[in-house]
CSV table of C-alpha atoms and ligand atoms in Angstrom, one decimal:
chain,number,residue,atom,x,y,z
A,1,UNK,CA,-50.8,74.7,90.0
A,2,UNK,CA,-51.2,77.4,87.3
A,3,UNK,CA,-50.9,76.0,83.8
A,4,UNK,CA,-51.2,77.9,80.6
A,5,UNK,CA,-53.3,76.6,77.7
A,6,UNK,CA,-51.4,79.0,75.4
A,7,UNK,CA,-49.1,76.3,73.9
A,8,UNK,CA,-47.4,78.3,71.2
A,9,UNK,CA,-46.3,76.2,68.2
A,10,UNK,CA,-48.3,73.1,69.5
A,11,UNK,CA,-49.7,72.6,65.9
A,12,UNK,CA,-46.2,72.3,64.4
A,13,UNK,CA,-45.2,69.4,66.7
A,14,UNK,CA,-45.6,65.7,65.8
A,15,UNK,CA,-48.6,63.8,67.3
A,16,UNK,CA,-46.2,62.0,69.7
A,17,UNK,CA,-44.6,65.3,70.9
A,18,UNK,CA,-48.1,66.8,71.4
A,19,UNK,CA,-49.1,63.7,73.3
A,20,UNK,CA,-46.1,64.1,75.7
A,21,UNK,CA,-47.0,67.7,76.4
A,22,UNK,CA,-50.6,66.8,77.0
A,23,UNK,CA,-49.8,63.9,79.3
A,24,UNK,CA,-47.7,66.2,81.6
A,25,UNK,CA,-50.2,69.1,81.3
A,26,UNK,CA,-53.2,67.0,82.3
A,27,UNK,CA,-51.3,64.5,84.5
A,28,UNK,CA,-52.8,61.6,82.6
A,29,UNK,CA,-52.2,58.1,84.0
A,30,UNK,CA,-50.4,55.5,81.9
A,31,UNK,CA,-53.8,53.8,81.2
A,32,UNK,CA,-55.3,57.1,80.1
A,33,UNK,CA,-52.3,57.9,77.9
A,34,UNK,CA,-52.5,54.4,76.3
A,35,UNK,CA,-56.2,55.0,75.6
A,36,UNK,CA,-55.5,58.1,73.5
A,37,UNK,CA,-54.6,55.7,70.7
A,38,UNK,CA,-58.1,54.3,70.5
A,39,UNK,CA,-58.1,51.6,73.1
A,40,UNK,CA,-61.8,50.9,73.1
A,41,UNK,CA,-61.6,47.1,73.2
A,42,UNK,CA,-64.2,44.9,71.4
A,43,UNK,CA,-65.2,43.7,74.9
A,44,UNK,CA,-65.9,47.3,76.0
A,45,UNK,CA,-67.7,48.1,72.8
A,46,UNK,CA,-69.8,45.0,73.2
A,47,UNK,CA,-71.1,46.3,76.6
A,48,UNK,CA,-72.1,49.6,75.0
A,49,UNK,CA,-74.3,48.6,72.1
A,50,UNK,CA,-75.8,45.5,70.4
A,51,UNK,CA,-74.4,43.3,67.6
A,52,UNK,CA,-70.9,44.7,67.9
A,53,UNK,CA,-68.4,43.6,65.2
A,54,UNK,CA,-65.7,46.3,65.6
A,55,UNK,CA,-65.0,49.9,66.6
A,56,UNK,CA,-64.7,53.1,64.6
A,57,UNK,CA,-61.9,55.6,65.3
A,58,UNK,CA,-62.0,59.4,64.7
A,59,UNK,CA,-59.2,62.0,65.2
A,60,UNK,CA,-58.9,63.4,68.8
A,61,UNK,CA,-57.4,66.9,68.6
A,62,UNK,CA,-56.6,69.4,71.4
A,63,UNK,CA,-57.8,73.0,71.1
A,64,UNK,CA,-55.4,75.3,72.9
A,65,UNK,CA,-55.6,78.9,74.2
A,66,UNK,CA,-58.9,78.5,76.1
A,67,UNK,CA,-59.5,80.6,79.3
A,68,UNK,CA,-62.9,79.9,80.8
A,69,UNK,CA,-63.9,81.8,83.9
A,70,UNK,CA,-60.2,82.7,84.5
A,71,UNK,CA,-59.0,79.1,84.2
A,72,UNK,CA,-56.7,77.8,81.4
A,73,UNK,CA,-58.3,74.8,79.8
A,74,UNK,CA,-57.1,72.4,77.0
A,75,UNK,CA,-60.1,71.1,75.1
A,76,UNK,CA,-60.3,67.6,73.7
A,77,UNK,CA,-62.2,67.5,70.4
A,78,UNK,CA,-63.3,64.5,68.4
A,79,UNK,CA,-64.1,65.4,64.8
A,80,UNK,CA,-63.5,64.3,61.2
A,81,UNK,CA,-63.6,67.9,59.7
A,82,UNK,CA,-60.4,69.8,59.1
A,83,UNK,CA,-60.1,73.4,60.4
A,84,UNK,CA,-62.4,72.9,63.4
A,85,UNK,CA,-59.7,72.4,66.1
A,86,UNK,CA,-57.4,75.0,64.5
A,87,UNK,CA,-60.4,77.4,64.3
A,88,UNK,CA,-61.4,76.9,68.0
A,89,UNK,CA,-57.8,77.4,69.1
A,90,UNK,CA,-57.4,80.6,67.0
A,91,UNK,CA,-60.7,82.1,68.3
A,92,UNK,CA,-59.8,81.2,71.9
A,93,UNK,CA,-56.6,83.1,71.4
A,94,UNK,CA,-58.6,86.2,70.2
A,95,UNK,CA,-60.9,85.8,73.2
A,96,UNK,CA,-57.9,85.5,75.5
A,97,UNK,CA,-56.9,89.0,74.6
A,98,UNK,CA,-60.2,90.1,76.2
A,99,UNK,CA,-59.9,87.9,79.3
A,100,UNK,CA,-61.3,84.7,77.8
A,101,UNK,CA,-64.8,83.3,78.1
A,102,UNK,CA,-67.2,83.9,81.0
A,103,UNK,CA,-69.9,81.3,81.5
A,104,UNK,CA,-73.0,80.6,83.5
A,105,UNK,CA,-75.1,77.5,83.8
A,106,UNK,CA,-78.5,76.8,85.3
A,107,UNK,CA,-79.3,73.9,87.7
A,108,UNK,CA,-79.1,70.6,85.8
A,109,UNK,CA,-82.9,70.3,85.4
A,110,UNK,CA,-84.4,68.0,82.7
A,111,UNK,CA,-88.0,67.8,81.8
A,112,UNK,CA,-89.8,64.4,81.6
A,113,UNK,CA,-93.1,64.3,79.7
A,114,UNK,CA,-96.1,62.2,80.5
A,115,UNK,CA,-98.9,62.3,77.9
A,116,UNK,CA,-102.4,61.8,79.2
A,117,UNK,CA,-105.3,61.1,76.8
A,118,UNK,CA,-109.0,60.2,76.9
A,119,UNK,CA,-109.9,63.1,79.3
A,120,UNK,CA,-113.4,64.7,79.3
A,121,UNK,CA,-112.2,67.9,81.0
A,122,UNK,CA,-108.6,69.0,80.5
A,123,UNK,CA,-108.7,71.8,83.1
A,124,UNK,CA,-110.3,69.6,85.8
A,125,UNK,CA,-107.7,66.9,85.2
A,126,UNK,CA,-104.9,69.4,85.3
A,127,UNK,CA,-106.1,70.7,88.6
A,128,UNK,CA,-106.4,67.3,90.1
A,129,UNK,CA,-102.8,66.5,89.1
A,130,UNK,CA,-101.5,69.8,90.5
A,131,UNK,CA,-103.4,69.1,93.8
A,132,UNK,CA,-101.5,65.8,94.1
A,133,UNK,CA,-98.1,67.3,93.1
A,134,UNK,CA,-96.3,66.4,96.4
A,135,UNK,CA,-97.5,62.8,96.2
A,136,UNK,CA,-96.3,62.5,92.6
A,137,UNK,CA,-92.9,64.1,93.3
A,138,UNK,CA,-92.5,61.8,96.3
A,139,UNK,CA,-93.3,58.7,94.1
A,140,UNK,CA,-90.9,59.9,91.4
A,141,UNK,CA,-88.1,60.2,94.0
A,142,UNK,CA,-88.6,56.7,95.2
A,143,UNK,CA,-87.5,55.5,91.7
A,144,UNK,CA,-83.9,56.7,92.2
A,145,UNK,CA,-82.7,56.9,95.8
A,146,UNK,CA,-79.1,57.4,94.7
A,147,UNK,CA,-79.7,60.7,92.9
A,148,UNK,CA,-81.9,61.8,95.8
A,149,UNK,CA,-79.0,61.1,98.2
A,150,UNK,CA,-76.9,63.4,96.0
A,151,UNK,CA,-79.5,66.2,96.4
A,152,UNK,CA,-81.0,65.6,93.0
A,153,UNK,CA,-84.3,64.1,91.9
A,154,UNK,CA,-87.8,65.4,91.1
A,155,UNK,CA,-88.3,69.1,91.9
A,156,UNK,CA,-91.6,70.1,90.4
A,157,UNK,CA,-94.6,69.0,88.3
A,158,UNK,CA,-96.2,71.3,85.7
A,159,UNK,CA,-99.1,70.5,83.5
A,160,UNK,CA,-99.9,71.8,80.0
A,161,UNK,CA,-103.3,71.4,78.3
A,162,UNK,CA,-103.2,70.7,74.6
A,163,UNK,CA,-106.8,71.3,73.4
A,164,UNK,CA,-106.2,70.3,69.8
A,165,UNK,CA,-104.0,67.7,68.2
A,166,UNK,CA,-104.4,65.0,65.5
A,167,UNK,CA,-105.2,62.6,68.3
A,168,UNK,CA,-107.7,65.0,70.0
A,169,UNK,CA,-107.3,66.9,73.3
A,170,UNK,CA,-104.6,65.8,75.7
A,171,UNK,CA,-102.6,66.9,78.8
A,172,UNK,CA,-98.9,66.7,79.1
A,173,UNK,CA,-97.4,66.6,82.6
A,174,UNK,CA,-93.8,67.9,82.9
A,175,UNK,CA,-91.8,66.4,85.6
A,176,UNK,CA,-88.9,68.7,86.4
A,177,UNK,CA,-85.9,66.6,87.5
A,178,UNK,CA,-82.5,67.6,88.8
A,179,UNK,CA,-80.0,65.1,87.3
A,180,UNK,CA,-77.0,66.4,89.2
A,181,UNK,CA,-73.8,65.3,87.3
A,182,UNK,CA,-75.5,62.8,85.0
A,183,UNK,CA,-77.1,63.5,81.6
A,184,UNK,CA,-80.0,61.9,83.2
A,185,UNK,CA,-82.1,60.4,80.4
A,186,UNK,CA,-82.4,57.0,82.2
A,187,UNK,CA,-83.3,58.5,85.6
A,188,UNK,CA,-85.9,60.8,84.1
A,189,UNK,CA,-87.5,58.1,81.9
A,190,UNK,CA,-87.6,55.7,84.9
A,191,UNK,CA,-89.3,58.4,87.1
A,192,UNK,CA,-91.9,59.1,84.3
A,193,UNK,CA,-92.6,55.5,83.9
A,194,UNK,CA,-93.0,55.1,87.7
A,195,UNK,CA,-95.6,57.9,87.7
A,196,UNK,CA,-97.8,56.6,84.9
A,197,UNK,CA,-100.4,54.5,86.8
A,198,UNK,CA,-100.8,57.2,89.6
A,199,UNK,CA,-101.3,59.8,86.9
A,200,UNK,CA,-104.0,57.6,85.3
A,201,UNK,CA,-105.6,57.1,88.7
A,202,UNK,CA,-105.7,60.8,89.6
A,203,UNK,CA,-106.9,62.0,86.2
A,204,UNK,CA,-109.1,59.1,85.0
A,205,UNK,CA,-107.3,59.3,81.7
A,206,UNK,CA,-104.9,57.0,79.8
A,207,UNK,CA,-101.1,57.5,79.8
A,208,UNK,CA,-99.3,57.0,76.6
A,209,UNK,CA,-95.7,58.5,76.3
A,210,UNK,CA,-93.4,58.7,79.3
A,211,UNK,CA,-90.1,60.1,78.1
A,212,UNK,CA,-87.7,63.0,78.6
A,213,UNK,CA,-87.8,66.0,76.4
A,214,UNK,CA,-84.6,66.9,74.5
A,215,UNK,CA,-85.7,70.6,74.5
A,216,UNK,CA,-83.8,70.9,77.8
A,217,UNK,CA,-84.6,74.6,78.3
A,218,UNK,CA,-84.2,74.4,82.1
A,219,UNK,CA,-80.7,73.2,81.7
A,220,UNK,CA,-79.0,76.1,79.9
A,221,UNK,CA,-75.4,77.1,79.5
A,222,UNK,CA,-74.3,80.6,78.5
A,223,UNK,CA,-70.9,81.9,77.4
A,224,UNK,CA,-69.8,85.4,76.7
A,225,UNK,CA,-66.6,87.0,75.4
A,226,UNK,CA,-65.3,90.4,74.5
A,227,UNK,CA,-62.7,90.7,71.8
A,228,UNK,CA,-60.8,94.0,71.6
A,229,UNK,CA,-60.9,95.2,68.0
A,230,UNK,CA,-57.1,95.3,67.8
A,231,UNK,CA,-57.0,91.5,68.5
A,232,UNK,CA,-59.0,90.9,65.3
A,233,UNK,CA,-56.1,92.1,63.1
A,234,UNK,CA,-53.6,90.0,65.0
A,235,UNK,CA,-50.9,88.4,63.0
A,236,UNK,CA,-51.4,84.6,62.9
A,237,UNK,CA,-49.1,82.0,61.4
A,238,UNK,CA,-50.9,78.8,62.3
A,239,UNK,CA,-52.1,76.5,59.6
A,240,UNK,CA,-55.2,77.6,57.8
A,241,UNK,CA,-54.9,81.3,58.5
A,242,UNK,CA,-53.6,84.3,56.7
A,243,UNK,CA,-49.9,84.7,57.4
A,244,UNK,CA,-50.0,88.5,57.6
A,245,UNK,CA,-52.6,91.0,58.8
A,246,UNK,CA,-54.3,92.7,55.9
A,247,UNK,CA,-53.9,96.5,56.2
A,248,UNK,CA,-57.2,97.0,54.3
A,249,UNK,CA,-59.0,95.0,56.9
A,250,UNK,CA,-58.4,96.5,60.4
A,251,UNK,CA,-59.9,94.8,63.4
A,252,UNK,CA,-62.7,97.3,63.7
A,253,UNK,CA,-63.9,96.5,60.2
A,254,UNK,CA,-63.6,92.8,60.9
A,255,UNK,CA,-65.7,93.2,64.0
A,256,UNK,CA,-68.4,95.2,62.0
A,257,UNK,CA,-68.5,92.5,59.4
A,258,UNK,CA,-68.9,89.8,62.0
A,259,UNK,CA,-71.9,91.7,63.4
A,260,UNK,CA,-73.4,92.0,59.9
A,261,UNK,CA,-72.9,88.2,59.4
A,262,UNK,CA,-74.7,87.6,62.7
A,263,UNK,CA,-77.5,89.9,61.6
A,264,UNK,CA,-78.4,87.7,58.7
A,265,UNK,CA,-78.4,84.6,61.0
A,266,UNK,CA,-80.9,86.2,63.4
A,267,UNK,CA,-83.4,87.0,60.7
A,268,UNK,CA,-82.9,84.2,58.1
A,269,UNK,CA,-83.3,80.5,58.8
A,270,UNK,CA,-81.2,79.5,55.8
A,271,UNK,CA,-78.2,81.3,57.2
A,272,UNK,CA,-79.1,80.5,60.8
A,273,UNK,CA,-78.9,76.7,60.1
A,274,UNK,CA,-75.3,77.1,58.8
A,275,UNK,CA,-74.4,79.6,61.5
A,276,UNK,CA,-75.6,77.2,64.2
A,277,UNK,CA,-73.9,74.2,62.4
A,278,UNK,CA,-70.7,76.1,62.9
A,279,UNK,CA,-71.4,76.5,66.6
A,280,UNK,CA,-72.2,72.8,66.8
A,281,UNK,CA,-69.0,71.9,65.0
A,282,UNK,CA,-67.2,72.9,68.3
A,283,UNK,CA,-69.9,71.7,70.7
A,284,UNK,CA,-70.4,68.2,69.2
A,285,UNK,CA,-66.6,67.6,69.1
A,286,UNK,CA,-66.4,68.0,72.9
A,287,UNK,CA,-69.7,66.3,73.5
A,288,UNK,CA,-68.4,63.3,71.6
A,289,UNK,CA,-64.9,63.4,73.2
A,290,UNK,CA,-66.5,63.2,76.6
A,291,UNK,CA,-68.8,60.3,75.7
A,292,UNK,CA,-72.0,62.3,75.7
A,293,UNK,CA,-75.1,62.0,73.5
A,294,UNK,CA,-74.5,64.5,70.7
A,295,UNK,CA,-77.9,63.8,69.1
A,296,UNK,CA,-79.6,65.0,72.3
A,297,UNK,CA,-77.5,68.1,72.3
A,298,UNK,CA,-78.2,68.8,68.6
A,299,UNK,CA,-82.0,68.2,69.1
A,300,UNK,CA,-82.0,70.6,72.1
A,301,UNK,CA,-80.0,73.2,70.3
A,302,UNK,CA,-82.1,73.3,67.2
A,303,UNK,CA,-85.4,73.3,69.1
A,304,UNK,CA,-84.1,76.1,71.3
A,305,UNK,CA,-83.1,78.1,68.2
A,306,UNK,CA,-86.7,78.0,67.1
A,307,UNK,CA,-88.3,78.8,70.4
A,308,UNK,CA,-90.0,82.0,69.3
A,309,UNK,CA,-91.5,80.4,66.3
A,310,UNK,CA,-88.7,81.2,63.9
A,311,UNK,CA,-85.4,79.4,63.6
A,312,UNK,CA,-82.6,81.8,64.6
A,313,UNK,CA,-78.9,82.1,65.5
A,314,UNK,CA,-78.1,80.7,68.9
A,315,UNK,CA,-75.4,83.3,69.4
A,316,UNK,CA,-75.4,87.1,69.3
A,317,UNK,CA,-72.6,89.5,68.2
A,318,UNK,CA,-72.6,93.2,68.8
A,319,UNK,CA,-70.1,96.1,69.2
A,320,UNK,CA,-69.5,97.7,72.6
A,321,UNK,CA,-69.3,101.5,72.9
A,322,UNK,CA,-65.5,101.2,72.7
A,323,UNK,CA,-65.9,99.1,69.5
A,324,UNK,CA,-64.9,95.8,71.0
A,325,UNK,CA,-66.7,92.7,69.6
A,326,UNK,CA,-69.0,91.2,72.1
A,327,UNK,CA,-70.3,87.6,71.6
A,328,UNK,CA,-72.7,85.5,73.6
A,329,UNK,CA,-74.2,82.1,73.3
A,330,UNK,CA,-77.1,80.4,75.1
A,331,UNK,CA,-78.4,76.9,74.5
A,332,UNK,CA,-79.6,73.8,76.4
A,333,UNK,CA,-76.7,71.5,77.2
A,334,UNK,CA,-77.8,68.1,78.6
A,335,UNK,CA,-74.4,66.6,79.2
A,336,UNK,CA,-73.1,64.4,82.0
A,337,UNK,CA,-69.8,63.9,83.7
A,338,UNK,CA,-70.8,60.6,85.2
A,339,UNK,CA,-72.7,57.6,83.8
A,340,UNK,CA,-73.4,56.4,80.3
A,341,UNK,CA,-70.4,56.2,77.9
A,342,UNK,CA,-68.4,58.7,80.1
A,343,UNK,CA,-68.1,55.7,82.5
A,344,UNK,CA,-67.2,53.0,80.0
A,345,UNK,CA,-65.2,54.7,77.2
A,346,UNK,CA,-61.5,55.1,78.2
A,347,UNK,CA,-61.0,58.1,75.9
A,348,UNK,CA,-64.0,59.8,77.4
A,349,UNK,CA,-62.6,59.4,80.9
A,350,UNK,CA,-59.2,60.8,79.7
A,351,UNK,CA,-61.1,63.7,78.0
A,352,UNK,CA,-62.8,64.6,81.3
A,353,UNK,CA,-59.4,64.4,83.1
A,354,UNK,CA,-57.9,66.7,80.4
A,355,UNK,CA,-60.7,69.2,80.9
A,356,UNK,CA,-60.3,68.9,84.7
A,357,UNK,CA,-64.0,68.6,85.3
A,358,UNK,CA,-66.1,66.3,87.4
A,359,UNK,CA,-69.3,68.2,87.5
A,360,UNK,CA,-71.8,68.3,84.6
A,361,UNK,CA,-72.3,72.1,84.9
A,362,UNK,CA,-68.6,72.7,84.6
A,363,UNK,CA,-68.5,70.6,81.5
A,364,UNK,CA,-71.5,72.4,80.0
A,365,UNK,CA,-69.8,75.7,80.7
A,366,UNK,CA,-66.7,74.8,78.8
A,367,UNK,CA,-68.7,73.3,75.9
A,368,UNK,CA,-70.6,76.6,75.6
A,369,UNK,CA,-67.4,78.5,75.4
A,370,UNK,CA,-66.1,76.2,72.7
A,371,UNK,CA,-69.3,76.7,70.7
A,372,UNK,CA,-68.9,80.5,70.9
A,373,UNK,CA,-65.2,80.2,69.9
A,374,UNK,CA,-66.1,78.0,66.9
A,375,UNK,CA,-68.7,80.5,65.8
A,376,UNK,CA,-66.2,83.3,66.1
A,377,UNK,CA,-63.6,81.4,64.0
A,378,UNK,CA,-66.1,80.7,61.3
A,379,UNK,CA,-67.5,84.3,61.2
A,380,UNK,CA,-64.1,85.8,61.2
A,381,UNK,CA,-63.0,83.7,58.3
A,382,UNK,CA,-66.2,84.3,56.4
A,383,UNK,CA,-66.0,88.1,57.0
A,384,UNK,CA,-62.4,88.3,55.8
A,385,UNK,CA,-60.6,85.8,53.6
A,386,UNK,CA,-63.5,83.4,53.1
A,387,UNK,CA,-63.8,80.0,54.5
A,388,UNK,CA,-62.1,78.1,51.6
A,389,UNK,CA,-58.6,79.4,52.0
A,390,UNK,CA,-58.3,78.1,55.6
A,391,UNK,CA,-60.1,74.9,54.8
A,392,UNK,CA,-58.0,74.2,51.7
A,393,UNK,CA,-54.7,74.8,53.5
A,394,UNK,CA,-55.7,72.0,55.9
A,395,UNK,CA,-57.1,69.8,53.2
A,396,UNK,CA,-53.6,70.0,51.6
A,397,UNK,CA,-52.1,68.4,54.7
A,398,UNK,CA,-54.1,65.3,53.8
A,399,UNK,CA,-52.3,64.9,50.5
B,401,MEV,C1,-68.5,74.6,58.2
B,401,MEV,O1,-68.4,73.3,58.8
B,401,MEV,C2,-69.2,75.6,59.2
B,401,MEV,C3,-69.4,76.9,58.6
B,401,MEV,O2,-70.2,76.8,57.4
B,401,MEV,C4,-70.1,77.7,59.7
B,401,MEV,C5,-70.6,79.1,59.2
B,401,MEV,O3,-70.9,79.3,58.0
B,401,MEV,O4,-70.8,80.0,60.1
B,401,MEV,C6,-68.1,77.6,58.2
């Protein structure tokens, strides 16, 4: 069935009317539909964390207009901040004019770290570990036969020598682990713990930490979009946006100003932090809606933004030879479509159904597209009318 996410006028409907459209669009079951109104019961919450006394609700909005790899997608976003859902929808409409978002993802590989101390000779210990790689991988894979049966599990072992630290020299073994459709923290941590005594036996050292790294730089998602310049002076009548195109601000000029805004974020950490915060406005909202760990995604994104020693923009913006605006985003996205809260939280299950994804890589691809859209929405507003006008229009709705 071909469905369009271009739901013109969606924002002017009542929540109940929007809900009805969404239920048909995403073919939600009656239970999923009921869950949209915050049906996390105390009993369910009590299974998720400790000392539960209640639940805490946030707005769930739907970003419209997204086309990702040729497919129309409606995007569930959980967020407390006004303008984010409207901004994502607006930017997705601009990107739609250039064919939408195109994405790529790597294999869902996480890194588990095993810290080894009390070693006399780091290089010799590293060699011994690498010589026993097959045995270590085999042992790691015995820890989780289920993921191995799904063609995931430990893939490789790498060793890094750290000659100097406040605790002296140490080795860090990196277990490279394919988590398939899970976020994978538990399976990686379990595998690292399972390896500890064999690592001590092989190296003669002492193992301390055994834990995954949130700098998930083997589990990347990339999104790209091309916005024709004419789309940037498009007339828009949604809430929070200028009602009329400004003749003094043609699309080509907007595109140039967006590239200038990006330029500051790539050289200046003070701007890069805010620029990336705008990207994460979109990313976190989908990560939360789908029951994933947003702190893990935030930690990975910020560490990746500083990977060359300076904290920089996660996205890039440039002009193509025909003056279209070209955007790209690359970041680690450790998200799962199975396990964790995605399995327990009824709204998270409904969110995955709305997105139409069952694979972690497909979810990561859409999240990257939303991050790039959110960045475009912010930069376009900043480079033209300023952020306050749109924000204030939406704040007024709260009165
Ligand atoms: C506000 O939540 C996010 C922005 O500050 C992002 C940006 O400046 O790029 C508008």
